[in-house]
Each structure stands twice: as C-alpha cells, then as structure tokens.
Coordinates of C-alpha atoms in Angstrom, one line a residue:
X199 CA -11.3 0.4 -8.5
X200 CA -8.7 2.2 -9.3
X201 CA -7.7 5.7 -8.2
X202 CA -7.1 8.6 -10.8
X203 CA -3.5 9.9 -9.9
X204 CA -3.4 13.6 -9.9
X205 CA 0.6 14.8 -9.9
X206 CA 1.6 18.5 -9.7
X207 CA 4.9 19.1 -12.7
X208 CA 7.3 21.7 -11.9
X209 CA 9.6 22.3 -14.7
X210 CA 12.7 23.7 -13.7
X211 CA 14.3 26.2 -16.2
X212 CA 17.9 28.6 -15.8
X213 CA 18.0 31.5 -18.1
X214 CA 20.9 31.4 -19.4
X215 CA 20.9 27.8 -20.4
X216 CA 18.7 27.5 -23.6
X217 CA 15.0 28.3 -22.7
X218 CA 13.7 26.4 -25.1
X219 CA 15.0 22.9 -23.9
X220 CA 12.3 23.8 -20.9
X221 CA 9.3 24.3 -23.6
X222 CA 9.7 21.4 -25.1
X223 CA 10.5 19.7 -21.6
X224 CA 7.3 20.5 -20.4
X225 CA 5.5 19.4 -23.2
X226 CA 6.8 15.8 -23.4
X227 CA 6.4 15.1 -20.0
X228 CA 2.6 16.2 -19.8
X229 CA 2.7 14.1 -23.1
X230 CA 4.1 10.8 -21.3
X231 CA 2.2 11.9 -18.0
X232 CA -1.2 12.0 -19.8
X233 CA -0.1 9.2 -22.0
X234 CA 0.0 7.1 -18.6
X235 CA -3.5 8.0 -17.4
X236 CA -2.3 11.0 -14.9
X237 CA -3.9 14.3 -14.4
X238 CA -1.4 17.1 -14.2
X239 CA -1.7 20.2 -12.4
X240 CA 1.2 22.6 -13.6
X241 CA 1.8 26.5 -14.5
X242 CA 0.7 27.1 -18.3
X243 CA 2.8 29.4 -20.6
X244 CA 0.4 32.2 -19.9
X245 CA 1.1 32.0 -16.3
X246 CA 4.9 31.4 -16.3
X247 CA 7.7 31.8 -18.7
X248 CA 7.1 28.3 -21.0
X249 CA 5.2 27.1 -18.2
X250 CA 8.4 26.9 -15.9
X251 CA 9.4 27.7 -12.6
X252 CA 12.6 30.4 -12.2
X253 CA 11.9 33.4 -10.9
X254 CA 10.5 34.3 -7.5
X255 CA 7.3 35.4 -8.6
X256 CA 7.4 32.2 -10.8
X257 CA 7.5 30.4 -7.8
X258 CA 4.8 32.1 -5.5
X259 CA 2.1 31.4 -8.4
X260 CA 3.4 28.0 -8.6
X261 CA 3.0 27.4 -5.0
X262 CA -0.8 29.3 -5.4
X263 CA -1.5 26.6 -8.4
X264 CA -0.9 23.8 -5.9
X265 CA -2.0 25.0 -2.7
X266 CA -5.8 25.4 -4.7
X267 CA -5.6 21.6 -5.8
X268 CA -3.7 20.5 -2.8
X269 CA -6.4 18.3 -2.1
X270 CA -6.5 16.5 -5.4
X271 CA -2.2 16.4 -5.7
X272 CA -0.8 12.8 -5.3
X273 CA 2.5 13.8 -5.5
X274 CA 5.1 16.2 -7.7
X275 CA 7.2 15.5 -10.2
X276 CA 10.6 18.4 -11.1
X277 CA 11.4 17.8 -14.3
X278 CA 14.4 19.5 -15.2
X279 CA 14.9 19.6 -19.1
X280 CA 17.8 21.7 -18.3
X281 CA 20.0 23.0 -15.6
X282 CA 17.1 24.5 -13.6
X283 CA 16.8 27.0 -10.8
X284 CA 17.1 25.1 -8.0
X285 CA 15.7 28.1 -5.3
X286 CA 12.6 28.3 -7.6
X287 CA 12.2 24.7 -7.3
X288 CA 11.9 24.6 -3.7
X289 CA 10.4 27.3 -3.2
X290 CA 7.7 26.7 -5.4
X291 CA 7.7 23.3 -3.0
X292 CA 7.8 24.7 0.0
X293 CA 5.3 27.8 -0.4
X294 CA 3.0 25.2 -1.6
X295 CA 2.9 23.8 2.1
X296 CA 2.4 20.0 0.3
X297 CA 3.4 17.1 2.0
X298 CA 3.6 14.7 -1.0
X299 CA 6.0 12.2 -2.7
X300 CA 8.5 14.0 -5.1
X301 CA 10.0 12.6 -8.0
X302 CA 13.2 14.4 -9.5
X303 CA 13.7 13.6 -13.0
X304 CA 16.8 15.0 -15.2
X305 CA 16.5 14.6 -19.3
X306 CA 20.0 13.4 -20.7
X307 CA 22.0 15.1 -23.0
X308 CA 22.8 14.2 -26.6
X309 CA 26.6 13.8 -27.1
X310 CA 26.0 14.5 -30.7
X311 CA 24.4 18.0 -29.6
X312 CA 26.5 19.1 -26.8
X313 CA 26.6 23.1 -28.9
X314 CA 25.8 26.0 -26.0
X315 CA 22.4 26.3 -28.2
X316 CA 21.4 22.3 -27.1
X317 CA 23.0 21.6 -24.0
X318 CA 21.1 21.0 -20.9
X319 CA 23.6 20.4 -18.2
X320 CA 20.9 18.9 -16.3
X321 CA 23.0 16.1 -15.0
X322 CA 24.9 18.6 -12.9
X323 CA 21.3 20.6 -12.2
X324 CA 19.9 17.6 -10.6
X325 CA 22.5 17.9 -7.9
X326 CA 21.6 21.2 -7.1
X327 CA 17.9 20.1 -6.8
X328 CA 18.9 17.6 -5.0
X329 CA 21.1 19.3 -2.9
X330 CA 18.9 22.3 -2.1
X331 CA 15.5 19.7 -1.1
X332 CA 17.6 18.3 1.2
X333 CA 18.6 21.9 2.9
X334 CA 14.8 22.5 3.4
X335 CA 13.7 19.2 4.5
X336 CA 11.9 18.4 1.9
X337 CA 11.9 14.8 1.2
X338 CA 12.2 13.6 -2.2
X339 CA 13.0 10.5 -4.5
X340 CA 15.1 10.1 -7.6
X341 CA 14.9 7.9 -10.7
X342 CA 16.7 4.9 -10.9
X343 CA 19.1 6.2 -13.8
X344 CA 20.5 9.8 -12.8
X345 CA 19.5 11.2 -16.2
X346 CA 16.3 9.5 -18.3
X347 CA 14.6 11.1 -21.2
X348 CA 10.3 11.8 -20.1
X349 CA 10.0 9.0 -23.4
X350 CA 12.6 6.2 -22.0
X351 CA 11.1 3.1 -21.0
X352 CA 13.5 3.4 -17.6
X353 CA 11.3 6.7 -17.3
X354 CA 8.7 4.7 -17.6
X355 CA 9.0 2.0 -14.9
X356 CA 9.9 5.1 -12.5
X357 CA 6.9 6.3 -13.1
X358 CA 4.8 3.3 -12.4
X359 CA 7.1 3.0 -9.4
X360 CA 6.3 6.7 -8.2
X361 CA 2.8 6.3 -8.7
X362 CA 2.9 3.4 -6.5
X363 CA 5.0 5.5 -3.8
X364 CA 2.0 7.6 -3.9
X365 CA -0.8 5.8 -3.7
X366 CA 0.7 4.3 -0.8
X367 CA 1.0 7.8 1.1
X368 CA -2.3 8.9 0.2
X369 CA -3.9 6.0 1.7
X370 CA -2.3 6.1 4.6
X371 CA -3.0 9.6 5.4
X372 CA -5.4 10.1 7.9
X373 CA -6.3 6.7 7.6
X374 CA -8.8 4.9 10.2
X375 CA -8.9 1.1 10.7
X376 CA -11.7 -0.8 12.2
X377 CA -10.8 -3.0 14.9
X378 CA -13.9 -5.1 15.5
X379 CA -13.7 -6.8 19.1
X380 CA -11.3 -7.9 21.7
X381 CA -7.4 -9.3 21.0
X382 CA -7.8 -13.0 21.4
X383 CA -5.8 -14.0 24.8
X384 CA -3.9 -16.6 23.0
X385 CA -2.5 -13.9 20.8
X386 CA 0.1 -11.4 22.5
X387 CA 2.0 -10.9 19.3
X388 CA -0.8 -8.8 17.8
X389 CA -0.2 -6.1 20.6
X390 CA 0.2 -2.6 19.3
X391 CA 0.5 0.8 20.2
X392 CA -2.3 3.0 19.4
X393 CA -0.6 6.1 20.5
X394 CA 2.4 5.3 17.8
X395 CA 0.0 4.8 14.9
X396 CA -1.6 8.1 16.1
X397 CA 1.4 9.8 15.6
X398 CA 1.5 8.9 12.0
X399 CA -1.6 10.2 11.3
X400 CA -3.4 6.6 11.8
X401 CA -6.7 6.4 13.9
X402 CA -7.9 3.1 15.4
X403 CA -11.8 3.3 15.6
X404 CA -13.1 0.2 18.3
X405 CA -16.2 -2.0 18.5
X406 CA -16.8 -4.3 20.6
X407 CA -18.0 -7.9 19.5
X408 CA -21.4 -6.9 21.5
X409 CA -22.4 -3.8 19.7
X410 CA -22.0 -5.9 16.5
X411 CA -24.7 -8.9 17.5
X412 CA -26.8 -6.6 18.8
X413 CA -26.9 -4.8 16.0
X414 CA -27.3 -8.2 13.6
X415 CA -29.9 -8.8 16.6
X416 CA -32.4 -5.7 15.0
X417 CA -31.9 -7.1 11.3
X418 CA -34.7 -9.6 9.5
X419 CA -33.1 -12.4 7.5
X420 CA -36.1 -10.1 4.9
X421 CA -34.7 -6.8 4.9
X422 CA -33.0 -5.9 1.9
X423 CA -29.4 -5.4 3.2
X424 CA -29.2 -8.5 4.7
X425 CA -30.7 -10.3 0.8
X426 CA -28.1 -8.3 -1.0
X427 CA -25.3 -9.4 1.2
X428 CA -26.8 -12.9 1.1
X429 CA -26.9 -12.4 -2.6
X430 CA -23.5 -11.1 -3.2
X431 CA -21.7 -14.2 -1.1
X432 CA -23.4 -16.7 -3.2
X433 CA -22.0 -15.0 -6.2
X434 CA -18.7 -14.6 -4.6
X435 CA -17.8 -18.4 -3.6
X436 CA -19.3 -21.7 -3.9
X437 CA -21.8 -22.8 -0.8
X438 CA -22.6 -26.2 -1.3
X439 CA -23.1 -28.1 1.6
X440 CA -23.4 -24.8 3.3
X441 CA -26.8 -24.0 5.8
X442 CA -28.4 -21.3 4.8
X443 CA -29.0 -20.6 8.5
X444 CA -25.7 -19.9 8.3
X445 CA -25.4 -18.2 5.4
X446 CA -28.1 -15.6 6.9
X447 CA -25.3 -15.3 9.9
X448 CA -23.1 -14.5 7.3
X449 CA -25.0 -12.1 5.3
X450 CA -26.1 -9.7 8.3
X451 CA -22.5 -9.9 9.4
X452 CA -21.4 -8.7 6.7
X453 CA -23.8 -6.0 6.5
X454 CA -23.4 -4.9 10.2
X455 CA -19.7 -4.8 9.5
X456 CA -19.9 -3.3 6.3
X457 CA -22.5 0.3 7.4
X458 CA -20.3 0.2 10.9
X459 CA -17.0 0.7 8.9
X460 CA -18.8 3.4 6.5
X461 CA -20.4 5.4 9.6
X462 CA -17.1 5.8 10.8
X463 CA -14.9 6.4 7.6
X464 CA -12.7 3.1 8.5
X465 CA -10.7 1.7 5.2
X466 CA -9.8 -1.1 6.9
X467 CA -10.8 -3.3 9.4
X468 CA -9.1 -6.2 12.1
X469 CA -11.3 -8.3 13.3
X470 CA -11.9 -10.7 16.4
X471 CA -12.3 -14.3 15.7
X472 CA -11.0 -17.1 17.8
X473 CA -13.2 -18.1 19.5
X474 CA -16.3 -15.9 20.6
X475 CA -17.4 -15.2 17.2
X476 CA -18.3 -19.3 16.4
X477 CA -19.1 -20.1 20.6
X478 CA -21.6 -16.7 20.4
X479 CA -22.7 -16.2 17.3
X480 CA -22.1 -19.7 15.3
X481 CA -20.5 -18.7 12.0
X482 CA -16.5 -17.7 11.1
X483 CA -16.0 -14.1 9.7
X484 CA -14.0 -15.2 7.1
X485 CA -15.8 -15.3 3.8
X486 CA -16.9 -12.0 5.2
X487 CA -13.8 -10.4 5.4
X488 CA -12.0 -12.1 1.9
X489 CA -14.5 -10.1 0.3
X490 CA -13.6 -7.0 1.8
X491 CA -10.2 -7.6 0.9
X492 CA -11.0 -8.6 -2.1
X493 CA -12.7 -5.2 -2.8
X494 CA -9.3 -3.7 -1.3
X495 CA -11.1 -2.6 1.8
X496 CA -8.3 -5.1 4.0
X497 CA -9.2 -7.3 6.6
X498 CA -7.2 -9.1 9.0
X499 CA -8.2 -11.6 11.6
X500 CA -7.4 -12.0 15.6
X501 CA -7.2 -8.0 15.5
X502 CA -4.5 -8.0 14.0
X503 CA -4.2 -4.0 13.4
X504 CA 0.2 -3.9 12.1
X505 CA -0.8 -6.8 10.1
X506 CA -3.7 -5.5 8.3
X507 CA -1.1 -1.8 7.8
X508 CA 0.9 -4.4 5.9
X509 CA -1.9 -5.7 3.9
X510 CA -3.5 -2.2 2.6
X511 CA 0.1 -0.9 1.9
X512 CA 0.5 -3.7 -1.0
X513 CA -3.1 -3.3 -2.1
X514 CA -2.1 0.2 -2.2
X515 CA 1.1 -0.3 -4.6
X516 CA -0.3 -3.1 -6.8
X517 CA -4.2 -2.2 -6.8
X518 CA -4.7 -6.0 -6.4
X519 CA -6.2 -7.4 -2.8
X520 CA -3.9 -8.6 -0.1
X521 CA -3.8 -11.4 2.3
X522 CA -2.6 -12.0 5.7
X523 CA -0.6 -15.3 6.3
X524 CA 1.1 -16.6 8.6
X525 CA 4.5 -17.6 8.2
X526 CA 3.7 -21.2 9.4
X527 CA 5.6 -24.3 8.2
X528 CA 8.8 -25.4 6.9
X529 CA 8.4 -27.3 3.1
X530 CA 10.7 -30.3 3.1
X531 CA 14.6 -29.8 3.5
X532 CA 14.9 -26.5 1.0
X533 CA 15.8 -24.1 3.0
X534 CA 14.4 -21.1 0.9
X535 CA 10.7 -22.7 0.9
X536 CA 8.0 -22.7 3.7
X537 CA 4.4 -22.7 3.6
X538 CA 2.0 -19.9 4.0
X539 CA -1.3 -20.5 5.4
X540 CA -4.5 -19.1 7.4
X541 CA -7.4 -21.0 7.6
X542 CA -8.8 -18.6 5.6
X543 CA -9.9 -15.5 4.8
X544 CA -7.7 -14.8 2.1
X545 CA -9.1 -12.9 -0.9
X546 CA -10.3 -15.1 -3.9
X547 CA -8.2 -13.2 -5.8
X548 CA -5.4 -15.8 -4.2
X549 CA -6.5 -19.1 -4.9
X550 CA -6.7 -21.3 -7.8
X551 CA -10.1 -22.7 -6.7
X552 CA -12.3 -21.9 -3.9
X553 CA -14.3 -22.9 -1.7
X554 CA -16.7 -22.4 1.3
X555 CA -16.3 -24.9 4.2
X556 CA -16.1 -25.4 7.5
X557 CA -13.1 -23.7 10.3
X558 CA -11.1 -27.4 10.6
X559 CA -9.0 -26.1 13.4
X560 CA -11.6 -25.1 15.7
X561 CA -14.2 -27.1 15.0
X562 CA -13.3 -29.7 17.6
X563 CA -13.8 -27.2 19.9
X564 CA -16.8 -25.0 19.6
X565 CA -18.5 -27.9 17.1
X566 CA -18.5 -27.9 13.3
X567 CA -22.0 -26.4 12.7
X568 CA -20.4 -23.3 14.5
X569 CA -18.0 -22.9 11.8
X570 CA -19.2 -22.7 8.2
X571 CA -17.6 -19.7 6.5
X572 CA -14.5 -20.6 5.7
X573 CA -12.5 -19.6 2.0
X574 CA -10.6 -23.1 1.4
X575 CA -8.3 -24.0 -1.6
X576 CA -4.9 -23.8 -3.0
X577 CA -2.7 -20.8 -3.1
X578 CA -1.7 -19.8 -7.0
X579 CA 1.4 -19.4 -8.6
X580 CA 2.9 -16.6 -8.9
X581 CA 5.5 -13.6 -8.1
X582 CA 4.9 -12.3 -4.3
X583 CA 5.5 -9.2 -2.4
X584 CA 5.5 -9.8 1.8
X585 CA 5.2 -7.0 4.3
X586 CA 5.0 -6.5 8.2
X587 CA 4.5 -3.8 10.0
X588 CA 5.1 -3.2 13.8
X589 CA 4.8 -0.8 16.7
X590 CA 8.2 -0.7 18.9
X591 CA 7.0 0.7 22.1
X592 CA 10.9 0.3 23.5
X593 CA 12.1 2.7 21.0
X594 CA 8.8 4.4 20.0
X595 CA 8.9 3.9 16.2
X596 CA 7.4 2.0 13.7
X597 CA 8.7 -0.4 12.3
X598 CA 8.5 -2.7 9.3
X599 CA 10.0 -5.4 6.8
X600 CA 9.9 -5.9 3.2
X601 CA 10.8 -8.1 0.2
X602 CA 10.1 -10.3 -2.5
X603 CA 10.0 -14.3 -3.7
X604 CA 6.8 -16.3 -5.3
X605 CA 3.9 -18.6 -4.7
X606 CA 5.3 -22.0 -6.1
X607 CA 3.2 -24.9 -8.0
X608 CA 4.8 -27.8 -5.7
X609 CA 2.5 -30.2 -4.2
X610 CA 0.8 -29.3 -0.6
X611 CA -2.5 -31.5 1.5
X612 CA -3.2 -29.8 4.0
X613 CA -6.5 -28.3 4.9
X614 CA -7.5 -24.0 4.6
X615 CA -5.7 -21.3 2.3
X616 CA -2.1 -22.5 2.0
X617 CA 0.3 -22.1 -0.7
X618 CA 4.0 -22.9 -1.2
X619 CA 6.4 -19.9 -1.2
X620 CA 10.0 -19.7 -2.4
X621 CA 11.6 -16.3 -1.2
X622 CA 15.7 -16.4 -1.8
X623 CA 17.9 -16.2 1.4
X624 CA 14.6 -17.2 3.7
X625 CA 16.8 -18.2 6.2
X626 CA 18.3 -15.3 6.8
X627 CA 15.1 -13.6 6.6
X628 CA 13.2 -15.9 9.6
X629 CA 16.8 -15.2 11.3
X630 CA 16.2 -11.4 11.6
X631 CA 12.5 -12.0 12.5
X632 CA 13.1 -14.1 15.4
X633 CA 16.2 -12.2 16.5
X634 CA 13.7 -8.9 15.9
X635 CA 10.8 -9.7 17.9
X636 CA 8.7 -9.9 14.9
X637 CA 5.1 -11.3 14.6
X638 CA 4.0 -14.6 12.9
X639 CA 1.7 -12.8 10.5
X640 CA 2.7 -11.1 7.1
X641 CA 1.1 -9.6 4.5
X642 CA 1.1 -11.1 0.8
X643 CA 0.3 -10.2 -2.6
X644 CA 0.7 -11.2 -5.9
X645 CA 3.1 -8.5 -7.3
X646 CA 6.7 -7.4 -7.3
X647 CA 5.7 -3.8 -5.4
X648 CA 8.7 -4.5 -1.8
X649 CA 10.4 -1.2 -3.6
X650 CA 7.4 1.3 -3.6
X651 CA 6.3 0.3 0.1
X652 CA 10.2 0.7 1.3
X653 CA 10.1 3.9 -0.2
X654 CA 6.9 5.1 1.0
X655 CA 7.2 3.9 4.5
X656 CA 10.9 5.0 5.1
X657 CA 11.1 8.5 3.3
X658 CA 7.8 10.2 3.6
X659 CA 5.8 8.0 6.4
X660 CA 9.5 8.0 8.5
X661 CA 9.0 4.2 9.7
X662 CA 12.2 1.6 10.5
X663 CA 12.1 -0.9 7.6
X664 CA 14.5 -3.8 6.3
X665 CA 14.5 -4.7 2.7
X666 CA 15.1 -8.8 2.5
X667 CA 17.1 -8.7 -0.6
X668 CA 17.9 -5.6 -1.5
X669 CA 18.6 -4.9 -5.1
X670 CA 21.7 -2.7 -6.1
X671 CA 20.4 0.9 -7.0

C-alpha cells in the first residue's frame, strides 16, 4: 500500500562558480532519487540552463513546472552542487505557491580538487539558502551533515527521513476522521477541540451509534457485502469458539462502517465502544477496527480522535499499521519498563499470535455473549516509536509528544493485547505527562520514525511537541 513519492528538485547554480558542477549535480541526484523509487518533477536542460535554477526567468518557469504538478508534489528537495543563487531558489519556491516539506542538500567539496575550475563553495551556499528561506517564511529542513554527496549513505538515510516528513504532511492535509458515536462518560481525557483541528486543516465528520444499527438494521446476513466482510475476518484472525451470530454482527459492522467512512472521504476513524456497542448491539468493534488499522486506515477506540492523529502519523512515517495503547501498568521495580495494553483492537501486525475472544473487562457487566470480537495475544518484540497528540484549548494550540524505546520479550499473564515496553528515562517521561495534563492513550508502532513526526508536526503542521530523548543533531 504504499504511496509513490513525487518530489519537485531545484538545483541551484551561480554563474561564476563552475557551471558544470550543476550538470552533473542534477544528474546524480535524479540518479539517487529515481534509484530510491521517487518520481521527480524538475526543469530539463531544454528549459533552463543545465536544468538549473539562476536567473529570474529561470525561476518563473520553475515555479510554472510545479504549480502544474502541484497536486502530485510531496515535497522539494534544493540541491546545491555549488554555491547557488539563493534569490532564484526561493523564488522559484515561492512563485510556485507550494506548501510542502523542503529538503536543502549541499554536495561536499574535494580537498584534493579545491582548483577555481572544481570548487563548489556550497558549504558557504547553503547558508545563503538557508538564510534567504528563512527571510520569506518559507519553512524548510536540512540534512543531518551540513554537506553530503547525492551518493553518501548519510544522503541516503536523509532521504528516507524526508520522505517520511512527507508522507506525514500529505496525509494530514485536509484530512477527515470518522468519529463514530458518542465520548464514553467515563472518559473525559478524550475531550478535544474540533475547532483547533479545523484550524490545521483537519475535519471531524460525526455519526451517531444510531445511524450505524440502523443501517446494519437494512442489511441480510445474504447480501454480498456483508459475506465478503464475513469472509475477510475469518481470513484475518482465528474464530474458534466464536458464534457465527456474532460473527454476522461483526461482518455488517464492518461493512456499515467501512461504505460510511468512504461516502464521506474519512481516513480514519474513532470509534465508540464502552458500553452501548455490546448492551445494544451485542458484539465489540474491535476485530473490526484492527483490521482497519491494519490496512493503515487507523482506528481508535472510546472516540478517541488526538489519539487516533497519533496513530496515522506513525503509519504515515513507517507505512506499517499503528496501535493505540494505553500507558497502563508498571512492570516490576525497573523503572524504564511498564506495560502497554488495550483489550484489544490492536493491528495483527502487533502480536506474536492472535486470537479472537471475548471483551474480559466488560463482560461481567453487559454478559460474555455480548462481547465476542476481541484481538487477544502477546505484544512482539521489537524497536517502538510512541506518539500523542492533544488539543490545548487554554493556549489554543496543538500539542504533542514523541520518542522512542522497544517492545521487550520479558514474561507478561495477563489477559487482551499487552506487551512489555522498555523506553530509556520513562520516568521522566510519565513525569512530564502527568505534570502536562496528558492523556492515558499513546500511539505505538513498530519502527524508529519519533524524528520524522517531530519534524512534520513542529515545522510545517506548527504543533507544540516534546521529543523524550532527544538525540544530538
């Protein structure tokens, strides 16, 4: 399922450094760029000097390029295989009226071939770039060494890095989440402002729990929709022991759910669950939604809209599903291990075996029959990225944490999804929680992807974030 990225290349060039550093600039980074699976939009050598950017005029057809894919753009890379003109730069930017990641990239000089014929000087042009992006409010990011050659395997992991960055804006422009019934009483934390999200371009599309039984109401446990679905969970997860009554409960919610979300363009979805769905209807969502998430469409439970933000900004970066967990017990004495656990709908993608069973928590309350659905087994092992997301209505700004640790192989009974993680300096992480007001919920998936989704949400979506863990630049 993964998404062709489409990057504009400007290549900067200066006259009077030597020209031909830019030719064969811009042809080793469409090289690397194409080598990596990305479709490049740039100026060709028929419709620019060596394909750069310089001159004024340079820059208006530059801008024209882009502006007529600006659809199809992810994000622009300058490379700058010498000094570069920094005013053609971003003005090419600017005229091209995109709001996308950029990536500044600066090839190194040789010091064996520092003669006025081979010297690039784009060390010092970089700067400048820099320098002039920042004048015109134009955000922008930067490799992690100042200079790297298109071919360098540092150039390499910036890429990945970028791409990620991207991926991550794109899918949250404009984006539309599903938030299927009422906030559970019991749960204040999951309170959010819609008219904050708005403001970043994020649209929350309701339903109530009503529309959605009626409309599973109208459906034959015959029609075709309803056998796929049926169909598709048996494939997806083991259902001994399961009734198929429920099952059928299962399959047309799924399929209600599933043609709601696509009449109204919703990604992703939060959805209600404790405790109307199994009182009303008989049957958990769960299953339902881990294979949503599985398929990278997220889905969060007791409407939990931040939460399911932070889950689709990780699938987003890694291209792997996401799960939300909550932070929920301590593991033994180690102060840099807890337990993370939901009951579950996490993604199968996340455990080492699974399961269908019955809701364990709830079913002393609403009865067990009213429960099947459930994904139940062991977390995996293996490196983790967390995320939250929040609305500050006192400051009115998002907000947000990050940062990174692992799913662990030590020993864990207990009953639902529920994995062991080990995240350095936790303490001081569930410190700035608490102390911030944050909710019990993160998001979690299996990848090292904290950097890309700090980048993404504090330069170009302008949210509050806190990075547990920082690494140097």
């Amino acid at each position: 399922m993964a998404k062709l990225i489409t990057l504009a290349l400007i290549v900067g060039n200066r006259g009077f450094f030597p020209d031909h550093l830019a030719k064969e600039g811009r042809e080793a980074m469409i090289g690397v760029l194409e080598k990596a699976g990305i479709r490049v939009i740039a100026l060709t050598p028929e419709q620019s000097k060596f394909g750069a950017v310089e001159t004024p005029d340079e820059a208006r057809r530059c801008a024209e390029l882009f502006r007529k894919h600006r659809e199809e753009i992810d994000g622009i890379i300058v490379t700058l295989p010498n000094f570069g003109e920094e005013r053609g730069i971003v003005d090419a930017i600017r005229l091209s009226t995109l709001q996308v990641p950029v990536l500044v990239q600066a090839t190194p000089d040789r010091t064996d071939d520092m003669k006025i014929s081979d010297r690039r000087d784009s060390f010092c042009g970089k700067m400048s770039a820099c320098n002039n992006m920042k004048q015109y409010g134009i955000p922008y990011s930067i490799t992690s060494l100042h200079t790297s050659a298109p071919n360098s395997e540092s150039f390499a992991k910036d890429l990945a890095w970028f791409t990620a960055v991207c991926r991550i804006v794109r899918g949250f422009r404009n984006l539309r989440i599903g938030s299927i019934g009422a906030r559970p009483a019991a749960f204040n934390t999951v309170r959010y402002s819609e008219k904050l999200l708005e403001r970043s371009g994020i649209s929350v599309e309701p339903l109530d729990l009503s529309e959605i039984f009626g409309r599973i109401d109208r459906l034959k446990d015959t029609d075709d929709v309803v056998q796929a679905k049926l169909a598709a969970i048996k494939k997806y997860v083991s259902t001994n022991n399961i009734p198929e009554a429920a099952l059928l409960k299962m399959s047309k919610l799924g399929a209600v759910i599933e043609g709601w979300m696509k009449q109204t363009y919703c990604t992703i979805s939060a959805i209600q669950c404790w405790t109307s769905m199994e009182e009303y209807f008989g049957v958990v969502p769960c299953t339902v939604m881990s294979m949503m998430s599985e398929n990278l469409f997220a889905s969060a439970c007791e409407v939990d809209v931040c939460g399911v933000m932070g889950m689709h900004a990780l699938a987003l970066a890694s291209e792997t599903p996401s799960a939300l967990l909550d932070w929920n017990n301590n593991y033994g004495n180690d102060p840099d291990k807890c337990v993370c656990f939901h009951c579950s709908n996490l993604p199968k993608h996340f455990f080492q075996d699974v399961v269908m069973d019955f809701q364990a928590i709830i079913a002393g309350t609403v009865g067990k029959e009213n429960t099947f659905g459930t994904c139940v087994g062991r977390v995996k092992a293996g490196a983790m990225s967390f995320a939250r997301f929040s609305t500050d209505d006192f400051t009115g700004r998002i907000r947000g944490y990050v940062g990174e640790g692992e799913f662990t192989k030590d020993p864990l009974e207990t009953f639902g999804g529920a994995g062991v993680a080990y995240i350095p300096r936790l303490q001081k992480l569930l410190r700035y929680i608490c102390e911030q007001g944050f909710e019990h919920h993160v998001a979690a998936n299996f990848s090292q992807t904290a950097s890309p989704v700090y980048e993404a949400a504090v330069r170009y979506l302008g949210w509050d974030m806190y990075y547990h863990n920082q690494p140097e630049a």
